[in-house]
Coordinates of C-alpha atoms and ligand atoms in Angstrom, one line a residue:
X240 CA -10.1 -21.6 -8.0
X241 CA -7.3 -23.7 -8.9
X242 CA -6.0 -26.0 -6.4
X243 CA -3.0 -24.7 -4.9
X244 CA -1.2 -27.9 -4.2
X245 CA -1.3 -29.0 -7.8
X246 CA 1.4 -28.2 -10.3
X247 CA 0.8 -25.2 -12.7
X248 CA 2.5 -24.2 -15.6
X249 CA 2.1 -20.5 -17.1
X250 CA 2.9 -20.6 -20.6
X251 CA 2.9 -18.4 -23.5
X252 CA 3.9 -15.1 -21.8
X253 CA 5.1 -12.5 -24.2
X254 CA 6.9 -10.7 -21.4
X255 CA 7.6 -12.6 -18.4
X256 CA 8.5 -9.6 -15.9
X257 CA 10.3 -11.4 -13.2
X258 CA 12.0 -8.5 -11.5
X259 CA 14.9 -11.1 -10.5
X260 CA 17.8 -9.6 -9.1
X261 CA 19.6 -9.0 -5.6
X262 CA 17.9 -10.0 -2.6
X263 CA 17.2 -6.3 -1.3
X264 CA 15.2 -3.2 -2.4
X265 CA 16.6 -1.8 -5.7
X266 CA 17.9 1.6 -6.0
X267 CA 19.3 4.0 -8.8
X268 CA 19.8 2.4 -12.2
X269 CA 18.5 -1.0 -10.7
X270 CA 14.9 0.3 -10.8
X271 CA 14.9 0.3 -14.6
X272 CA 16.0 -3.5 -14.6
X273 CA 12.7 -5.7 -14.7
X274 CA 14.5 -8.9 -15.8
X275 CA 11.9 -9.5 -18.6
X276 CA 12.1 -13.0 -20.1
X277 CA 10.7 -12.8 -23.6
X278 CA 8.3 -15.7 -24.4
X279 CA 8.7 -17.1 -21.0
X280 CA 7.1 -19.8 -18.9
X281 CA 7.0 -20.6 -15.1
X282 CA 6.4 -23.9 -13.2
X283 CA 4.4 -23.7 -9.8
X284 CA 4.7 -26.3 -7.2
X285 CA 2.7 -26.2 -3.9
X286 CA 2.1 -22.4 -4.5
X287 CA 5.8 -21.5 -4.9
X288 CA 7.8 -21.0 -8.1
X289 CA 9.6 -24.2 -9.1
X290 CA 11.4 -22.9 -12.4
X291 CA 11.2 -19.9 -14.7
X292 CA 12.8 -19.4 -17.9
X293 CA 12.3 -19.4 -21.7
X294 CA 11.9 -23.1 -21.8
X295 CA 10.8 -25.1 -18.7
X296 CA 10.0 -28.8 -18.5
X297 CA 6.5 -29.5 -17.8
X298 CA 5.8 -32.6 -15.8
X299 CA 2.8 -34.9 -16.5
X300 CA -0.4 -34.1 -14.8
X301 CA 0.4 -30.3 -14.7
X302 CA -2.5 -27.8 -14.9
X303 CA -1.7 -25.3 -18.0
X304 CA -2.7 -21.6 -17.9
X305 CA -2.1 -20.2 -21.1
X306 CA -1.2 -16.4 -21.0
X307 CA -2.4 -16.2 -24.5
X308 CA 0.6 -13.7 -25.5
X309 CA -0.1 -11.3 -22.6
X310 CA 2.3 -10.0 -20.1
X311 CA 2.7 -11.5 -16.6
X312 CA 3.8 -9.6 -13.4
X313 CA 4.4 -10.3 -10.0
X314 CA 1.3 -9.1 -8.1
X315 CA 1.5 -5.5 -7.1
X316 CA 2.2 -4.7 -3.5
X317 CA 0.3 -1.8 -2.2
X318 CA 2.4 -0.8 0.7
X319 CA 0.2 2.1 1.9
X320 CA -3.7 1.9 2.3
X321 CA -6.6 2.7 4.7
X322 CA -8.8 0.2 3.4
X323 CA -11.1 -0.5 6.3
X324 CA -13.7 2.3 6.9
X325 CA -17.3 3.0 7.0
X326 CA -19.4 5.0 4.3
X327 CA -17.7 7.4 1.9
X328 CA -16.9 11.1 1.7
X329 CA -18.5 11.8 -1.7
X330 CA -20.4 14.7 -0.1
X331 CA -17.1 16.4 0.8
X332 CA -15.6 15.5 -2.6
X333 CA -18.7 17.7 -4.2
X334 CA -18.0 20.4 -1.5
X335 CA -14.1 20.4 -2.7
X336 CA -15.4 20.6 -6.5
X337 CA -17.4 23.8 -5.1
X338 CA -14.2 25.1 -3.8
X339 CA -13.7 24.2 0.0
X340 CA -10.3 22.7 0.9
X341 CA -9.4 19.6 2.5
X342 CA -8.0 21.4 5.5
X343 CA -11.3 23.6 5.9
X344 CA -13.7 20.6 5.8
X345 CA -11.2 19.0 8.4
X346 CA -10.9 22.0 10.7
X347 CA -14.7 22.1 11.1
X348 CA -15.1 18.3 12.1
X349 CA -15.2 16.5 8.8
X350 CA -12.5 14.9 7.1
X351 CA -10.8 12.0 9.0
X352 CA -13.2 12.6 12.0
X353 CA -16.2 12.0 9.8
X354 CA -15.2 8.8 8.8
X355 CA -14.2 7.9 12.3
X356 CA -17.7 8.6 13.5
X357 CA -19.2 6.4 11.0
X358 CA -16.7 3.6 11.7
X359 CA -17.5 3.4 15.3
X360 CA -21.1 2.9 14.6
X361 CA -20.6 0.2 12.1
X362 CA -20.6 -3.5 13.2
X363 CA -17.3 -5.7 12.8
X364 CA -19.4 -7.7 9.9
X365 CA -20.4 -4.6 8.1
X366 CA -16.7 -3.2 8.2
X367 CA -15.7 -6.7 6.9
X368 CA -18.4 -6.7 4.1
X369 CA -17.2 -3.3 2.8
X370 CA -13.6 -4.3 2.9
X371 CA -14.2 -7.5 0.9
X372 CA -15.7 -5.3 -1.9
X373 CA -12.5 -2.9 -1.6
X374 CA -10.6 -6.2 -1.7
X375 CA -12.2 -7.1 -5.0
X376 CA -10.9 -3.7 -6.4
X377 CA -7.4 -4.1 -5.4
X378 CA -7.3 -7.6 -7.0
X379 CA -9.0 -6.2 -10.2
X380 CA -6.1 -3.6 -10.6
X381 CA -3.6 -6.6 -10.0
X382 CA -2.6 -6.2 -6.4
X383 CA -2.2 -9.4 -4.3
X384 CA -0.9 -7.6 -1.0
X385 CA -1.8 -4.7 0.9
X386 CA -0.6 -3.0 3.8
X387 CA -3.8 -1.9 5.6
X388 CA -3.9 0.7 8.5
X389 CA -6.5 1.3 11.2
X390 CA -6.8 4.7 12.4
X391 CA -10.9 5.4 11.8
X392 CA -11.5 3.9 15.2
X393 CA -9.5 6.3 17.6
X394 CA -10.7 4.5 20.9
X395 CA -9.4 1.2 22.2
X396 CA -12.4 -0.9 20.9
X397 CA -12.7 0.8 17.6
X398 CA -9.1 0.3 16.8
X399 CA -9.1 -3.1 17.7
X400 CA -12.2 -3.6 15.7
X401 CA -10.7 -2.4 12.6
X402 CA -7.5 -4.5 13.2
X403 CA -9.5 -7.7 13.7
X404 CA -11.4 -7.0 10.2
X405 CA -8.0 -6.5 8.5
X406 CA -7.0 -9.8 9.9
X407 CA -10.3 -11.6 8.7
X408 CA -10.0 -10.0 5.5
X409 CA -6.3 -11.7 5.1
X410 CA -7.7 -15.0 6.4
X411 CA -9.9 -15.0 3.3
X412 CA -6.7 -16.1 1.6
X413 CA -7.2 -13.7 -1.6
X414 CA -5.6 -10.5 -0.7
X415 CA -2.7 -10.6 1.4
X416 CA -2.9 -8.1 4.3
X417 CA 0.2 -6.6 6.3
X418 CA -1.6 -4.7 9.4
X419 CA -0.4 -1.5 10.7
X420 CA -1.7 0.2 13.9
X421 CA -2.4 4.0 13.3
X422 CA -4.3 5.0 16.4
X423 CA -2.3 8.4 15.9
X424 CA -4.1 9.4 12.9
X425 CA -6.3 12.1 14.1
X426 CA -7.3 13.5 17.6
X427 CA -11.0 12.3 18.2
X428 CA -13.9 14.5 18.9
X429 CA -13.7 13.9 22.7
X430 CA -10.1 14.8 22.9
X431 CA -10.2 17.9 20.9
X432 CA -7.9 20.3 22.9
X433 CA -6.3 17.5 25.1
X434 CA -3.8 16.1 22.8
X435 CA -1.5 15.0 25.3
X436 CA -4.4 12.8 27.0
X437 CA -5.2 11.0 23.6
X438 CA -1.3 10.5 23.0
X439 CA -1.3 8.8 26.6
X440 CA -4.4 6.6 25.7
X441 CA -2.6 5.6 22.5
X442 CA 0.7 4.6 24.4
X443 CA -0.8 3.1 27.6
X444 CA -4.0 1.5 26.5
X445 CA -3.9 0.6 22.8
X446 CA -0.6 -0.2 21.9
X447 CA -0.1 -2.6 24.5
X448 CA -3.5 -4.4 23.4
X449 CA -2.6 -4.3 19.9
X450 CA 0.8 -6.0 20.5
X451 CA -0.7 -8.5 23.1
X452 CA -3.3 -9.6 20.5
X453 CA -0.9 -9.7 17.7
X454 CA -3.2 -7.5 15.8
X455 CA -0.4 -5.4 14.0
X456 CA 3.2 -5.7 12.6
X457 CA 3.7 -1.8 12.4
X458 CA 2.6 1.2 13.9
X459 CA 2.3 4.6 12.0
X460 CA 1.5 8.3 12.9
X461 CA 0.5 11.1 11.3
X462 CA 3.3 13.4 12.0
X463 CA 2.6 17.1 11.1
X464 CA 3.0 20.1 13.4
X465 CA -0.9 20.7 13.8
X466 CA -1.8 17.1 14.7
X467 CA 1.1 15.1 16.2
X468 CA 3.9 17.1 16.2
X469 CA 7.4 15.4 16.2
X470 CA 7.7 15.2 19.9
X471 CA 4.4 13.5 20.5
X472 CA 5.0 11.3 17.3
X473 CA 8.4 10.1 18.7
X474 CA 6.8 9.2 22.0
X475 CA 4.1 7.0 20.2
X476 CA 6.8 5.5 18.0
X477 CA 9.2 5.0 20.5
X478 CA 6.5 3.1 22.6
X479 CA 5.6 1.1 19.7
X480 CA 9.4 0.3 18.8
X481 CA 10.1 -0.8 22.2
X482 CA 7.1 -3.3 22.2
X483 CA 8.5 -4.7 18.9
X484 CA 6.7 -3.1 16.1
X485 CA 8.1 -1.8 13.0
X486 CA 7.7 1.8 12.2
X487 CA 6.4 3.8 9.1
X488 CA 5.2 7.4 9.1
X489 CA 2.9 9.9 7.5
X490 CA 5.5 12.3 6.9
X491 CA 5.8 15.9 5.5
X492 CA 2.5 15.6 3.5
X493 CA 1.9 19.3 4.3
X494 CA 4.9 21.0 6.1
X495 CA 8.8 20.4 5.4
X496 CA 11.2 17.8 6.9
X497 CA 10.4 17.4 10.5
X498 CA 8.5 14.0 9.6
X499 CA 11.5 12.7 7.5
X500 CA 13.9 13.7 10.1
X501 CA 12.1 11.8 12.7
X502 CA 11.6 9.0 10.5
X503 CA 15.5 8.7 10.0
X504 CA 16.1 9.1 13.8
X505 CA 13.9 6.4 14.5
X506 CA 15.1 4.2 11.9
X507 CA 11.6 3.7 10.3
X508 CA 10.9 1.1 7.5
X509 CA 9.3 3.8 5.5
X510 CA 8.4 7.6 5.4
X511 CA 5.4 8.0 3.5
X512 CA 4.0 11.1 1.3
X513 CA 6.9 13.4 1.5
X514 CA 5.4 16.0 -0.8
X515 CA 7.0 18.8 1.2
X516 CA 10.6 17.4 2.1
X517 CA 13.5 19.1 1.1
X518 CA 17.2 18.1 0.4
X519 CA 17.8 18.2 4.1
X520 CA 15.1 15.6 4.9
X521 CA 15.9 13.2 1.8
X522 CA 19.6 13.0 2.7
X523 CA 18.6 12.1 6.0
X524 CA 16.5 9.2 4.8
X525 CA 19.0 8.4 2.5
X526 CA 21.8 8.1 5.2
X527 CA 19.4 6.0 7.6
X528 CA 18.3 3.7 4.6
X529 CA 14.6 4.7 5.2
X530 CA 12.4 3.8 2.2
X531 CA 10.1 6.7 0.8
X532 CA 6.5 5.5 -0.1
X533 CA 5.2 7.9 -2.5
X534 CA 1.4 8.5 -3.0
X535 CA 0.8 10.4 -6.0
X536 CA -3.1 9.7 -6.3
X537 CA -3.6 11.5 -3.1
X538 CA -1.8 14.6 -4.5
X539 CA -3.9 14.2 -7.6
X540 CA -7.0 13.7 -5.7
X541 CA -6.6 16.7 -3.6
X542 CA -6.1 18.8 -6.7
X543 CA -2.6 19.6 -5.8
X544 CA 0.4 19.7 -8.3
X545 CA 3.1 19.2 -5.4
X546 CA 4.2 15.8 -6.2
X547 CA 7.0 13.9 -4.2
X548 CA 10.4 14.6 -5.8
X549 CA 10.9 11.1 -7.0
X550 CA 13.5 11.9 -9.5
X551 CA 15.7 13.6 -6.6
X552 CA 15.2 10.4 -4.5
X553 CA 16.0 7.9 -7.2
X554 CA 19.3 10.2 -7.9
X555 CA 20.1 10.2 -4.3
X556 CA 19.8 6.4 -3.7
X557 CA 16.6 5.9 -1.9
X558 CA 14.5 2.6 -2.7
X559 CA 11.3 4.4 -3.7
X560 CA 8.1 2.5 -3.1
X561 CA 4.8 3.6 -4.6
X562 CA 1.2 3.0 -3.2
X563 CA -2.2 4.1 -3.7
X564 CA -2.9 5.4 -0.3
X565 CA -6.5 4.2 -0.7
X566 CA -8.9 6.0 2.0
X567 CA -12.3 7.7 1.6
X568 CA -10.7 11.3 1.8
X569 CA -7.7 12.0 0.3
X570 CA -7.3 9.3 -2.0
X571 CA -10.4 7.0 -2.9
X572 CA -8.7 4.6 -5.4
X573 CA -7.3 1.0 -5.1
X574 CA -5.8 1.2 -8.6
X575 CA -2.1 0.5 -8.8
X576 CA -2.0 0.9 -12.7
X577 CA -3.7 4.6 -11.9
X578 CA -0.6 5.2 -9.7
X579 CA 1.8 4.0 -12.4
X580 CA 0.3 6.4 -14.8
X581 CA 0.5 9.4 -12.3
X582 CA 4.0 8.6 -11.4
X583 CA 5.0 8.5 -15.0
X584 CA 3.1 11.8 -16.0
X585 CA 3.7 13.7 -12.9
X586 CA 7.0 12.4 -11.2
X587 CA 8.8 11.7 -14.5
X588 CA 9.3 8.1 -13.2
X589 CA 9.8 5.6 -16.2
X590 CA 7.3 3.0 -16.2
X591 CA 9.8 0.3 -15.3
X592 CA 10.9 2.4 -12.3
X593 CA 7.2 2.6 -11.3
X594 CA 6.8 -0.9 -11.6
X595 CA 9.8 -1.8 -9.5
X596 CA 8.7 0.4 -6.8
X597 CA 5.2 -1.0 -6.7
X598 CA 6.5 -4.7 -6.4
X599 CA 9.7 -5.7 -5.2
X600 CA 10.6 -2.3 -3.5
X601 CA 7.3 -2.3 -1.7
X602 CA 7.7 -5.9 -0.6
X603 CA 11.1 -5.2 1.0
X604 CA 9.3 -2.2 2.7
X605 CA 6.7 -4.7 4.4
X606 CA 9.5 -6.9 5.6
X607 CA 8.4 -9.6 2.9
X608 CA 11.1 -9.1 0.3
X609 CA 12.2 -12.8 0.4
X610 CA 8.8 -14.2 -0.1
X611 CA 7.1 -11.9 -2.8
X612 CA 7.5 -8.9 -5.2
X613 CA 9.2 -10.8 -7.8
X614 CA 9.1 -14.0 -9.7
X615 CA 12.0 -16.3 -8.7
X616 CA 12.3 -19.9 -8.0
X617 CA 11.3 -20.4 -4.2
X618 CA 9.2 -17.5 -4.2
X619 CA 5.4 -17.5 -3.5
X620 CA 3.6 -17.7 -6.5
X621 CA 1.6 -14.2 -6.7
X622 CA 1.4 -13.2 -10.4
X623 CA -0.8 -11.3 -12.8
X624 CA -1.7 -11.6 -16.3
X625 CA -2.4 -8.4 -17.8
X626 CA -3.9 -7.7 -21.0
X627 CA -1.2 -5.8 -22.5
X628 CA 1.5 -6.4 -25.3
X629 CA 4.2 -4.6 -23.4
X630 CA 4.9 -3.6 -19.7
X631 CA 4.9 0.0 -20.5
X632 CA 1.2 0.0 -21.4
X633 CA 0.4 -0.6 -17.6
X634 CA 1.0 2.9 -17.2
X635 CA 0.4 4.4 -20.6
X636 CA -3.1 3.4 -20.9
X637 CA -4.9 4.9 -17.9
X638 CA -8.2 4.7 -16.3
X639 CA -8.5 0.9 -17.1
X640 CA -7.6 -2.1 -15.0
X641 CA -5.6 -4.6 -17.5
X642 CA -5.6 -7.4 -14.9
X643 CA -7.2 -10.7 -16.7
X644 CA -6.5 -13.3 -13.8
X645 CA -4.7 -12.9 -10.6
X646 CA -3.2 -15.8 -8.7
X647 CA -2.2 -15.8 -4.9
X648 CA 0.3 -18.6 -3.7
X649 CA -0.5 -20.4 -7.0
X650 CA -4.4 -20.3 -6.8
X651 CA -6.5 -17.9 -9.2
X652 CA -8.3 -15.5 -6.8
X653 CA -9.9 -13.2 -9.4
X654 CA -10.8 -13.4 -13.1
X655 CA -12.0 -10.3 -14.9
X656 CA -15.3 -10.9 -16.4
X657 CA -15.6 -9.1 -19.4
Ligands
LIG892 O1 -2.7 9.5 4.1 N1 -3.0 12.2 5.7 C1 -3.6 11.4 6.6 N2 -4.2 10.4 6.2 C2 -4.9 10.0 5.1 C3 -6.0 10.8 4.7 C4 -7.3 10.2 5.3 C5 -8.4 10.6 5.0 O2 -8.6 11.7 4.7 O3 -9.7 9.9 5.6 C6 -3.8 10.3 4.0 O4 -3.8 11.0 3.1
LIG893 FE1 -2.3 7.6 4.3

């Protein structure tokens, strides 16, 4: 690992993709402006960017990182993941290949609830061990920050356990983690048919403890008429808001508009999924300045063709974000390059728009826009050298992870071993 206090110069970057620009999320045509410096270089002092340009002064005693004519980007910021869980659902994946649907599997007690059962049984140490394994996958894809949700515990103790694992993962100082409390992800087995009692538990017992122990920055709810309908989602999110948490929402994944309208009403930071949102919901999000977080890998992996209307969102001035939705059911991928490919092929976002959505816009959606998401003087030196000649190759060559080395705060935290 390079020493974060030392000066570091990154040289010989064929394209230094800075995403420098206004200090706010990018909209409309701005999404296509990556502010690329050809043959660029960057000086890093004490973990932050000190200078960047086509020529920089390199003081004596500076460690040199030679990008070797490759491209350099800010680390991806993955603004929607469920990275802490036990076991896999490879068995259900096989069942889906044989014709069962995600909804059928969930209705008979599988799906999220099967992961909950296993996660409740797992020790904190075991969960941290698997989370570290997944952290390597995120880094291998060039991601340096993730938002990580709880939501596979669904009891006070198990939710706190997951959030402590997220905190411990971030404390490794490899992958930055922004924690979100998702107690309202599903109704656990012991509360079937008693949704309101479970909502009470989330509001009266879980939320206050999560806030008291500073275990989350955001609260999320899976808002769908058959799970947490808008009145129940509103109750949870309003309670979270009054306790000082920011709001994110699983909105309109399967049914139209009520999630987006609630996100707009509550002034959420993000409304995520939006595969079923119509113009009415999108207009409300645009008016309220809520950022849409699009998750094409979950659409792909569920075998659906209903991708969110990214082009329409961009035309309406929404500050679009892309994320993996990494989880054991609908989206078992930690790969942001895969998400870029899906966004270009299926949502007709250009590679430049996708990169903006996966870096600077994602950083703003997590309240980190002044620190990370672009390569500009003063910002934290989270950057990645990718084995590409041109940034478009990140989306174009799919099914590979082009990251060669990954730096967080100026320290090398991952190197691809060929
Ligand atoms: O974002 N929709 C709810 N939550 C996840 C799925 C979680 C799972 O299947 O385990 C999602 O797609
Ligand atoms: Fe999700």
